[in-house]
Amino acid sequence: MNRLKGFYVYAAVVALLPILFPDNYFVTVVGATILLNVILAVGLNLFIGYAGQISLGHAAFFGIGAYSSAVLTTRFELNAWLAMLVGLGLVYVIANLVARPILKLKGHYLAMATLGFGIIVNIILVQESSWSGGPDGLGDIPTLSLFGFDIDTDLRWYGMIAFFSLAAILVSLNIIDSRAGRELRAVHGSEFAAQMMGVDTVRTRTNVFVLSAMFASLAGSLFAHQQAFVSPESFGFGFSIEIVTMVVLGGMASTYGAVFGAIVLTLLPETLVVFEDYEMLIFGGILMGGMIFMPQGLFVFLTQKIRTVLNHRSGPSPKPQDAQKTLECDS
Amino acid sequence: MTILQAVNLDKHFGGVAAVTDLSFSVTEGEIYSVIGPNGAGKTTLFNMLCGYYVPSGGSITFAGKDLAGMETHQIAAQGISRTFQNLQVFYNMTVLENVMVGCHMRTRTGLIKAALRLPSVIREERQVREWSLEALTLCGLEHLADREAGSLPYGELKRLEIARALASDPKFLAMDEPAAGLNDTETVEMRQLIQRLKERGITILLVEHNMGLVMQISDRVLVLGFGCLLAEGTPQEVQNNPAVIKAYLGEDV
Ligand SMILES: Nc1ncnc2c1ncn2[C@@H]1O[C@H](COP(=O)(O)OP(=O)(O)O)[C@@H](O)[C@H]1O
Ligand SMILES: [Mg+2]
């Protein structure tokens, strides 16, 4: 099918890499981290890229998912898959509760409110040490098992995370190419016009916030079982910014762009040792530079450049007329 | 039969009275125009009609239902749609997708169904595409369906907003200066388009500065000056009304 051509190519690469290089650290370990980050970036891209909102607190939902799995499986010996579902349910409820007051806000205010939410969740994880383990974290988290097989090697984890990662991309592609997806983009394009077309924009924004939070929760549960250990550090403000950077770098409003952003930003620290001390500095720089020089994102920027070069070779192509946009609003 | 009725409508912004004690009613199937100089309160009237502004006083009734307290999307669900003086096009979408958003109320797919892409979703997409192309054809834009909305010239964006509104299958369409900024040929096309909409049974509330256009196609005209009703009647009556000539038409000559 034409619509999913890109997806099939990407899925084939994801499937082939570990078959070709089963013992390569970069493929099975870094690769698995990339695939996990893809879930987060693709989910957040629905909220930021498509619906045009901003969240600086998404690491909190990643954390709630991770801690739900960690606490329920270690302290209550709940089945890991059930724990994952409970985590998703919890995030569903919390995201809905938070969305109500928060999503009335826009722009900077929304950014600040989500930032505050992320910080509060992180403080709770640190302070409530009786069940969260506090700053030391929680260890001995059992691994996942599927049909009686324990997911206990890097290669198996790669496969497990790849499955959910590909599913996340497919879900995102399906949504965007539907009534629900157009609703998101309409809210971004003109909230007033969207309402005039009958879109309940408050509900739309709430739903996509909750959905992207649930993507993060799923990633969090996988992360907890894969690492067998969680601590509040992994779910702080810094990581929220990192996910946003993936979305922005990859190009807002492009699922593959978000995938691309996740790949680049996961690989960078792995390849550049100097990164360790200056991680936040470099993410900040990428965010700023990206916003200023490539507001459409690196992915879109590069694909457009490539297209221009190709078009040049095959002769001049008709130039689209310049957009005549009226920026001011009828208010 | 009256489809829209405004009674003693008031709107002020702090000390500025934008609309004052305005009462009028629109009959089903007619083209009802509102004219008046810039700042007369025409757009404010539209914004109250579609729930964007809360009236400071008075009421608006549509098809027997009081619109007070309804949100914009609920008002849209009553069968009211509009176009915007300052374009509100979805520039992040193609022309066809813009119009497909217009089909929102005629379809059901939510996030979960869409995520799973059930067969019903695919069927619905096909139907939405069909409706949207129909609306685009009516507005003479079908050849531009796959273009990015941002690449269209101004005149075509104006028609795109109409196509998008039409896709929602409205009973009532409010158009805010649809011919502003259009050249003569485009204005003629716009007039023909508005007439076609009327023939389809859509009641039209038209705000427009182009007097030729207004006088040609309107069934009735309301003249606003500083938020107050100056005159109302057929184009003939309004044109011959001394108060109107003095306050409004006089300035144009
Ligand atoms: N949101 C607003 N805040 C303050 N004043 C407004 C607002 N909207 C409109 N007005 C004022 O109301 C009056 C009527 O404006 P408007 O309805 O846009 O006029 P028209 O569409 O007839 O040109 C103007 O004086 C305008 O400045
Ligand atoms: Mg106006």
XYZ file of C-alpha atoms and ligand atoms in Angstrom:
612
model
C 0.000 0.000 0.000
C 1.312 3.398 -0.988
C 0.328 5.151 2.216
C 2.615 2.941 4.311
C 5.562 2.562 1.933
C 7.883 4.510 4.212
C 6.741 2.508 7.201
C 7.488 -0.839 5.543
C 10.972 0.291 4.544
C 11.672 1.516 8.071
C 10.250 -1.674 9.620
C 12.409 -3.784 7.321
C 15.535 -1.913 8.409
C 14.582 -2.253 12.087
C 14.045 -5.991 11.596
C 17.152 -6.623 9.493
C 19.718 -4.809 11.620
C 19.751 -7.291 14.527
C 19.692 -10.230 12.120
C 22.786 -8.902 10.357
C 24.534 -7.724 13.533
C 23.185 -9.791 16.444
C 26.182 -9.130 18.691
C 26.758 -5.492 17.909
C 26.369 -3.224 20.958
C 25.270 -0.287 18.835
C 22.475 -2.269 17.262
C 21.035 -4.186 20.176
C 21.638 -1.765 23.049
C 21.797 1.713 21.552
C 19.301 0.558 18.949
C 16.832 -0.485 21.641
C 17.222 2.901 23.336
C 16.553 4.621 20.041
C 13.420 2.548 19.506
C 12.222 3.391 23.007
C 12.815 7.085 22.411
C 10.938 6.788 19.128
C 7.820 5.824 21.117
C 8.208 8.959 23.239
C 8.980 11.285 20.348
C 6.226 10.000 18.078
C 3.708 10.315 20.915
C 4.768 13.811 21.880
C 4.852 14.822 18.215
C 1.092 14.260 18.046
C 0.669 16.866 20.769
C 3.410 19.321 19.817
C 3.968 18.828 16.100
C 0.465 18.155 14.891
C -1.791 19.842 17.436
C 0.630 22.744 17.945
C 0.696 22.580 21.749
C 3.697 22.412 24.056
C 4.550 20.132 26.959
C 7.726 20.433 29.018
C 6.618 17.756 31.453
C 6.288 14.602 29.444
C 9.082 12.825 31.312
C 6.609 12.740 34.214
C 4.292 10.401 32.314
C 7.293 8.314 31.284
C 8.125 8.167 34.996
C 4.619 7.310 36.154
C 4.542 4.403 33.701
C 7.977 3.220 34.808
C 7.227 3.479 38.534
C 3.829 1.822 38.158
C 5.524 -1.184 36.619
C 8.404 -1.105 39.095
C 6.327 -0.754 42.252
C 3.521 -3.113 41.268
C 5.833 -5.921 40.162
C 8.349 -5.667 43.035
C 6.123 -4.787 45.994
C 2.857 -6.412 44.954
C 4.208 -9.112 42.646
C 1.648 -8.228 40.050
C 2.016 -9.700 36.566
C 4.233 -7.338 34.552
C 1.764 -6.973 31.682
C -1.032 -6.189 34.107
C 1.216 -3.659 35.831
C 1.828 -2.031 32.466
C -1.918 -1.771 31.912
C -2.444 -0.335 35.380
C 0.255 2.242 34.595
C -1.533 3.171 31.379
C -4.821 3.476 33.259
C -3.214 5.632 35.929
C -1.660 7.928 33.324
C -4.999 8.098 31.527
C -6.666 9.348 34.697
C -3.876 11.713 35.750
C -3.448 13.193 32.264
C -7.183 13.820 32.044
C -7.215 15.498 35.461
C -4.197 17.635 34.644
C -5.492 18.484 31.181
C -8.630 20.140 32.470
C -6.968 23.159 34.097
C -3.756 23.108 32.044
C -5.136 23.021 28.529
C -7.118 26.198 29.064
C -3.682 27.785 28.859
C -1.773 28.513 25.704
C 1.780 29.182 24.601
C 4.148 30.134 27.397
C 1.541 29.498 30.062
C 0.984 25.946 28.890
C 4.753 25.436 28.789
C 5.103 26.689 32.377
C 2.174 24.628 33.669
C 3.458 21.378 32.144
C 6.931 22.204 33.402
C 5.511 22.628 36.904
C 3.642 19.347 36.635
C 6.838 17.542 35.641
C 8.725 18.995 38.579
C 5.983 18.055 41.048
C 5.942 14.444 39.868
C 9.713 14.282 40.127
C 9.641 15.653 43.677
C 7.041 13.073 44.650
C 9.239 10.285 43.277
C 12.163 11.566 45.340
C 10.242 12.287 48.539
C 7.856 9.356 48.798
C 10.699 6.964 49.443
C 8.557 4.475 51.372
C 7.206 3.114 48.099
C 9.362 4.766 45.422
C 12.728 4.038 46.991
C 13.472 7.749 46.991
C 16.585 9.095 45.272
C 18.213 5.649 45.384
C 15.538 4.246 43.163
C 14.016 0.799 42.928
C 15.903 -2.265 41.757
C 15.299 -5.951 41.103
C 12.447 -5.262 38.747
C 11.588 -8.579 37.076
C 11.878 -8.768 33.335
C 8.956 -9.193 30.985
C 8.098 -12.590 29.680
C 6.128 -13.561 26.645
C 4.624 -17.016 26.044
C 6.899 -18.395 28.750
C 10.055 -16.843 27.298
C 11.851 -14.377 29.530
C 13.008 -11.286 27.721
C 16.475 -11.550 29.177
C 18.968 -10.762 26.434
C 19.775 -7.535 24.646
C 18.587 -9.051 21.409
C 15.222 -10.070 22.867
C 14.752 -6.636 24.378
C 15.505 -5.109 21.035
C 12.743 -7.202 19.507
C 10.260 -6.399 22.256
C 10.837 -2.655 22.108
C 10.936 -2.715 18.299
C 7.471 -4.260 18.277
C 5.959 -1.482 20.396
C 7.973 1.181 18.624
C 6.707 0.126 15.212
C 3.174 -0.108 16.590
C 3.493 3.449 17.910
C 4.534 4.722 14.476
C 1.719 2.851 12.771
C -0.841 4.234 15.210
C 0.469 7.752 14.669
C 0.367 7.407 10.876
C -3.151 6.003 11.024
C -4.401 8.783 13.243
C -2.906 11.585 11.192
C -4.472 10.237 8.026
C -8.009 10.372 9.413
C -10.736 12.630 10.712
C -9.118 12.581 14.152
C -5.770 13.637 12.707
C -7.227 16.475 10.670
C -8.912 17.644 13.875
C -5.467 17.968 15.502
C -3.977 19.830 12.591
C -7.008 22.093 12.330
C -6.559 23.110 15.977
C -2.986 24.027 15.068
C -3.963 25.841 11.865
C -6.773 27.965 13.294
C -8.550 27.067 16.480
C -11.428 29.437 15.680
C -12.009 27.938 12.226
C -11.747 24.442 13.686
C -14.510 25.285 16.162
C -16.590 26.738 13.370
C -16.301 23.410 11.568
C -17.763 21.773 14.674
C -14.557 20.638 16.369
C -14.737 20.706 20.159
C -11.166 21.953 20.387
C -10.866 21.675 24.161
C -11.750 18.016 23.900
C -9.405 17.525 20.965
C -6.496 19.007 22.877
C -7.325 16.977 25.971
C -7.549 13.737 24.027
C -4.254 14.188 22.237
C -2.540 15.197 25.471
C -3.807 12.030 27.140
C -2.854 9.882 24.162
C 0.686 11.210 24.003
C 0.985 10.741 27.775
C -0.037 7.097 27.343
C 2.660 6.597 24.689
C 5.131 7.884 27.305
C 3.690 5.593 29.975
C 4.095 2.565 27.733
C 7.705 3.521 27.042
C 8.233 3.978 30.789
C 6.983 0.489 31.619
C 9.239 -1.066 28.970
C 12.153 0.989 30.240
C 11.645 -0.142 33.838
C 11.647 -3.828 32.919
C 14.517 -3.500 30.481
C 16.750 -1.684 32.974
C 15.476 -3.689 35.968
C 16.041 -0.454 37.891
C 14.426 2.968 38.059
C 15.398 6.182 39.827
C 13.916 9.685 39.675
C 16.932 10.965 37.723
C 15.684 9.371 34.520
C 12.409 11.267 34.645
C 13.458 14.835 35.319
C 13.136 18.126 33.514
C 16.226 17.365 31.435
C 14.613 14.358 29.849
C 11.400 16.272 29.125
C 13.508 18.762 27.191
C 15.301 15.950 25.421
C 12.026 14.536 24.071
C 10.860 17.979 22.976
C 14.203 18.450 21.211
C 13.686 15.190 19.328
C 10.320 16.415 18.085
C 11.526 19.877 17.163
C 14.749 18.697 15.553
C 13.009 16.046 13.537
C 10.445 18.490 12.315
C 7.135 19.295 13.826
C 4.157 17.657 12.245
C 5.978 14.725 10.716
C 5.914 11.242 12.222
C 9.085 10.216 10.414
C 10.649 13.493 11.469
C 10.073 12.544 15.102
C 11.630 9.127 14.422
C 14.593 10.851 12.823
C 14.931 13.239 15.785
C 14.904 10.322 18.218
C 17.642 8.560 16.241
C 19.906 11.608 16.011
C 19.521 12.708 19.614
C 20.071 9.206 20.968
C 23.136 8.647 18.816
C 24.789 12.018 19.521
C 25.764 11.383 23.165
C 26.794 7.836 22.294
C 29.193 8.994 19.619
C 30.506 12.190 21.195
C 32.149 11.584 24.556
C 32.419 15.314 25.196
C 28.643 15.326 25.278
C 28.434 14.008 28.810
C 29.207 17.281 30.574
C 27.539 19.576 28.129
C 24.464 17.547 27.286
C 21.902 20.165 28.340
C 23.943 22.919 26.744
C 24.011 21.139 23.416
C 20.314 20.218 23.523
C 19.522 23.843 24.295
C 21.695 24.960 21.406
C 20.081 22.506 19.008
C 16.609 23.628 20.114
C 17.378 27.297 19.641
C 19.297 26.884 16.412
C 16.633 24.590 15.034
C 13.816 27.003 15.844
C 15.667 29.925 14.279
C 17.225 28.396 11.182
C 15.041 25.399 10.412
C 11.612 26.022 11.906
C 10.300 23.136 9.835
C 12.862 20.782 11.427
C 16.031 19.097 10.268
C 14.198 16.185 8.675
C 11.919 18.323 6.542
C 14.810 20.722 5.876
C 17.005 17.911 4.560
C 14.303 16.190 2.503
C 13.432 19.514 0.887
C 17.100 20.192 0.118
C 17.468 16.749 -1.426
C 14.330 17.242 -3.467
C 15.560 20.602 -4.735
C 18.875 19.057 -5.797
C 17.109 16.200 -7.570
C 14.666 18.556 -9.270
C 17.536 20.720 -10.440
C 19.100 17.757 -12.161
C 15.914 16.797 -13.944
C 15.294 20.305 -15.183
C 13.498 23.273 -13.647
C 10.232 22.656 -11.886
C 7.365 25.123 -11.537
C 7.749 27.240 -8.441
C 4.760 27.333 -6.126
C 3.354 30.785 -5.721
C 4.250 32.492 -2.526
C 1.870 32.062 0.316
C -0.296 35.035 1.034
C -0.973 34.597 4.650
C -2.962 36.923 6.773
C -1.484 36.477 10.174
C -3.724 38.706 12.193
C -6.841 37.176 13.644
C -10.474 38.112 13.427
C -10.768 38.858 17.079
C -40.270 31.585 7.893
C -37.751 33.264 10.189
C -34.573 31.249 10.626
C -32.428 33.726 12.542
C -33.650 36.343 14.959
C -31.586 38.891 16.856
C -33.358 40.831 19.584
C -31.953 43.954 21.275
C -28.411 42.763 20.691
C -25.695 44.738 22.488
C -21.946 44.416 22.572
C -19.477 46.772 24.118
C -15.748 46.442 24.684
C -15.023 48.504 27.759
C -16.239 51.935 26.731
C -16.574 51.130 23.018
C -20.105 50.253 21.939
C -19.605 48.011 18.905
C -23.250 46.936 18.538
C -26.185 48.735 20.149
C -29.747 47.521 20.577
C -29.785 45.694 17.260
C -32.874 43.698 16.273
C -33.477 41.996 12.949
C -34.614 38.692 11.552
C -33.527 36.667 8.565
C -36.011 34.632 6.544
C -35.164 31.116 5.476
C -33.694 30.920 1.976
C -32.957 34.619 1.471
C -29.753 36.570 1.010
C -29.699 39.062 3.841
C -26.939 41.643 3.658
C -25.463 43.840 6.338
C -23.645 46.926 5.160
C -22.029 49.818 6.936
C -18.707 51.618 7.098
C -15.616 50.099 8.685
C -16.001 49.807 12.416
C -19.800 49.717 12.200
C -19.891 46.408 14.089
C -20.494 43.901 11.298
C -17.728 41.488 12.224
C -18.664 41.850 15.880
C -22.185 40.766 14.954
C -20.752 37.677 13.219
C -18.572 36.879 16.199
C -21.578 37.019 18.513
C -23.601 34.870 16.152
C -21.010 32.122 16.221
C -20.336 32.222 19.947
C -16.893 33.795 19.773
C -18.093 36.867 21.656
C -20.693 36.750 24.413
C -23.283 39.491 23.791
C -23.429 42.163 26.475
C -27.204 42.079 26.103
C -30.012 40.735 23.956
C -30.424 37.354 22.350
C -29.921 35.437 19.131
C -32.337 32.670 18.192
C -31.647 30.223 15.386
C -34.376 27.915 14.077
C -36.289 28.501 17.298
C -33.306 27.771 19.566
C -31.680 30.373 21.795
C -27.947 30.345 21.075
C -27.053 31.888 24.451
C -24.411 29.909 26.307
C -23.580 27.694 23.350
C -19.969 27.252 22.368
C -18.851 27.805 18.796
C -18.778 24.108 17.924
C -22.278 23.668 19.332
C -23.523 26.576 17.264
C -21.899 25.027 14.210
C -23.838 21.858 14.987
C -27.084 23.831 14.620
C -26.255 24.278 10.934
C -24.522 27.649 11.047
C -21.218 28.164 9.286
C -19.169 31.181 8.327
C -16.213 32.556 6.426
C -13.777 35.077 7.839
C -12.852 38.625 6.854
C -9.271 37.916 7.927
C -8.772 34.471 6.474
C -8.695 31.549 8.882
C -7.389 28.954 6.469
C -5.555 25.877 7.784
C -2.237 26.734 6.170
C -0.690 23.523 7.494
C -2.872 21.410 5.181
C -3.641 20.889 1.530
C -6.670 22.464 -0.113
C -8.550 19.167 -0.037
C -7.687 18.530 3.615
C -8.963 21.990 4.542
C -12.322 21.090 3.080
C -12.235 17.618 4.624
C -12.147 19.275 8.057
C -15.437 20.835 7.018
C -16.962 17.330 6.946
C -16.165 16.912 10.634
C -19.750 17.040 11.850
C -21.012 14.616 9.238
C -18.617 11.869 10.382
C -17.711 10.031 13.554
C -14.195 8.517 13.619
C -12.363 9.245 16.885
C -8.799 8.574 17.993
C -9.201 4.895 18.827
C -10.994 3.893 15.654
C -8.520 5.931 13.641
C -5.527 4.335 15.399
C -6.768 0.864 14.440
C -7.850 2.005 10.980
C -10.954 -0.152 11.018
C -12.710 -0.754 7.682
C -15.360 1.774 8.689
C -12.629 4.418 8.840
C -11.495 3.695 5.298
C -15.076 3.850 4.066
C -15.617 7.123 5.873
C -12.437 8.587 4.375
C -13.672 7.767 0.902
C -17.025 9.432 1.606
C -15.359 12.521 3.075
C -13.117 12.816 0.026
C -16.162 12.636 -2.232
C -18.091 15.295 -0.301
C -15.040 17.548 -0.206
C -14.365 17.276 -3.926
C -18.010 18.115 -4.532
C -17.687 21.282 -2.439
C -14.426 22.176 -4.188
C -16.036 21.673 -7.594
C -18.929 23.924 -6.636
C -16.400 26.626 -5.769
C -14.295 25.985 -8.873
C -11.257 24.762 -6.966
C -11.196 21.044 -7.740
C -8.069 21.353 -9.886
C -6.177 22.708 -6.862
C -7.212 19.925 -4.463
C -3.724 18.624 -3.764
C -1.965 21.975 -3.510
C -0.740 23.262 -0.161
C -3.325 25.809 1.003
C -0.567 28.356 1.583
C 0.362 28.341 -2.098
C -3.021 29.668 -3.258
C -3.569 33.311 -4.189
C -5.902 35.419 -2.088
C -9.013 35.132 -4.252
C -8.854 31.359 -4.242
C -8.315 31.249 -0.482
C -11.577 33.165 -0.112
C -13.354 30.503 -2.148
C -11.563 27.798 -0.190
C -13.149 29.105 3.007
C -16.547 28.886 1.342
C -15.868 25.332 0.141
C -14.823 24.341 3.659
C -18.003 25.817 5.117
C -20.109 24.101 2.440
C -18.596 20.742 3.280
C -20.317 20.972 6.656
C -23.651 21.083 4.801
C -24.868 24.243 6.562
C -28.410 25.598 6.593
C -27.083 29.086 7.173
C -23.864 30.646 5.914
C -22.476 33.926 7.192
C -19.924 35.483 4.823
C -17.720 38.321 6.010
C -16.632 40.447 3.024
C -16.219 37.598 0.512
C -15.436 39.982 -2.361
C -12.947 42.191 -0.521
C -9.650 42.240 -2.389
C -11.038 40.473 -5.452
C -10.697 41.851 -8.988
C -13.718 42.390 -11.230
C -13.719 38.937 -12.808
C -13.330 37.287 -9.434
C -16.127 39.430 -8.023
C -18.478 38.276 -10.773
C -17.518 34.664 -10.055
C -18.140 35.265 -6.368
C -21.585 36.679 -7.113
C -22.450 33.646 -9.202
C -21.184 31.358 -6.461
C -23.298 33.079 -3.796
C -26.327 32.788 -6.052
C -25.656 29.083 -6.548
C -25.555 28.639 -2.769
C -28.907 30.357 -2.469
C -30.342 28.051 -5.139
C -29.199 25.141 -3.003
C -31.435 26.431 -0.233
C -28.751 27.904 1.990
C -29.764 31.054 3.825
C -27.031 33.662 3.494
C -25.998 36.460 5.801
C -23.666 38.638 3.763
C -21.378 41.421 4.903
C -19.899 43.228 1.928
C -18.563 46.636 0.915
C -19.048 46.158 -2.815
C -22.392 47.964 -3.254
C -22.927 46.703 -6.790
C -22.711 43.149 -5.567
C -24.906 43.743 -2.527
C -27.651 45.546 -4.428
C -27.678 42.902 -7.171
C -28.068 39.783 -5.112
C -29.610 40.731 -1.774
C -33.231 40.120 -0.925
C -32.974 42.515 1.982
C -30.315 44.835 3.305
C -29.630 46.117 6.794
C -27.566 49.272 7.195
C -25.439 49.614 10.304
C -23.824 52.818 11.511
C -21.765 52.874 14.699
C -23.424 49.683 15.850
C -26.983 50.940 15.384
C -29.559 49.974 12.796
C -29.937 52.885 10.361
C -32.274 51.279 7.884
C -33.575 47.959 6.676
C -35.424 46.931 3.562
C -35.091 45.806 -0.045
C -32.044 47.092 -1.930
C -34.363 49.619 -3.593
C -35.738 50.945 -0.329
C -32.354 51.155 1.322
C -30.764 52.968 -1.599
C -33.478 55.608 -1.491
C -33.468 56.032 2.278
C -32.341 59.611 3.089
C -30.717 58.599 6.385
C -28.641 56.012 4.563
C -27.639 58.316 1.761
C -26.517 60.868 4.292
C -24.758 58.586 6.715
C -23.249 56.010 4.451
C -23.735 56.021 0.727
C -23.112 59.759 0.645
C -19.549 59.239 1.759
C -18.800 56.921 -1.110
C -19.817 59.295 -3.920
N -12.057 42.384 20.481
C -12.301 43.703 20.458
N -11.853 44.488 21.457
C -12.081 45.834 21.451
N -12.770 46.464 20.498
C -13.242 45.731 19.471
C -13.036 44.326 19.399
N -13.627 43.855 18.257
C -14.164 44.929 17.664
N -13.951 46.054 18.384
C -14.424 47.398 18.052
O -15.763 47.309 17.728
C -16.083 48.183 16.643
C -16.697 47.388 15.513
O -15.707 46.583 14.895
P -16.036 45.525 13.779
O -17.156 44.686 14.238
O -14.772 44.823 13.435
O -16.470 46.468 12.577
P -16.729 46.119 11.047
O -16.590 44.659 10.852
O -18.095 46.620 10.781
O -15.710 46.886 10.282
C -14.800 48.861 16.253
O -14.764 50.123 16.908
C -13.748 47.957 16.814
O -12.585 48.673 17.133
Mg -15.334 43.588 9.647
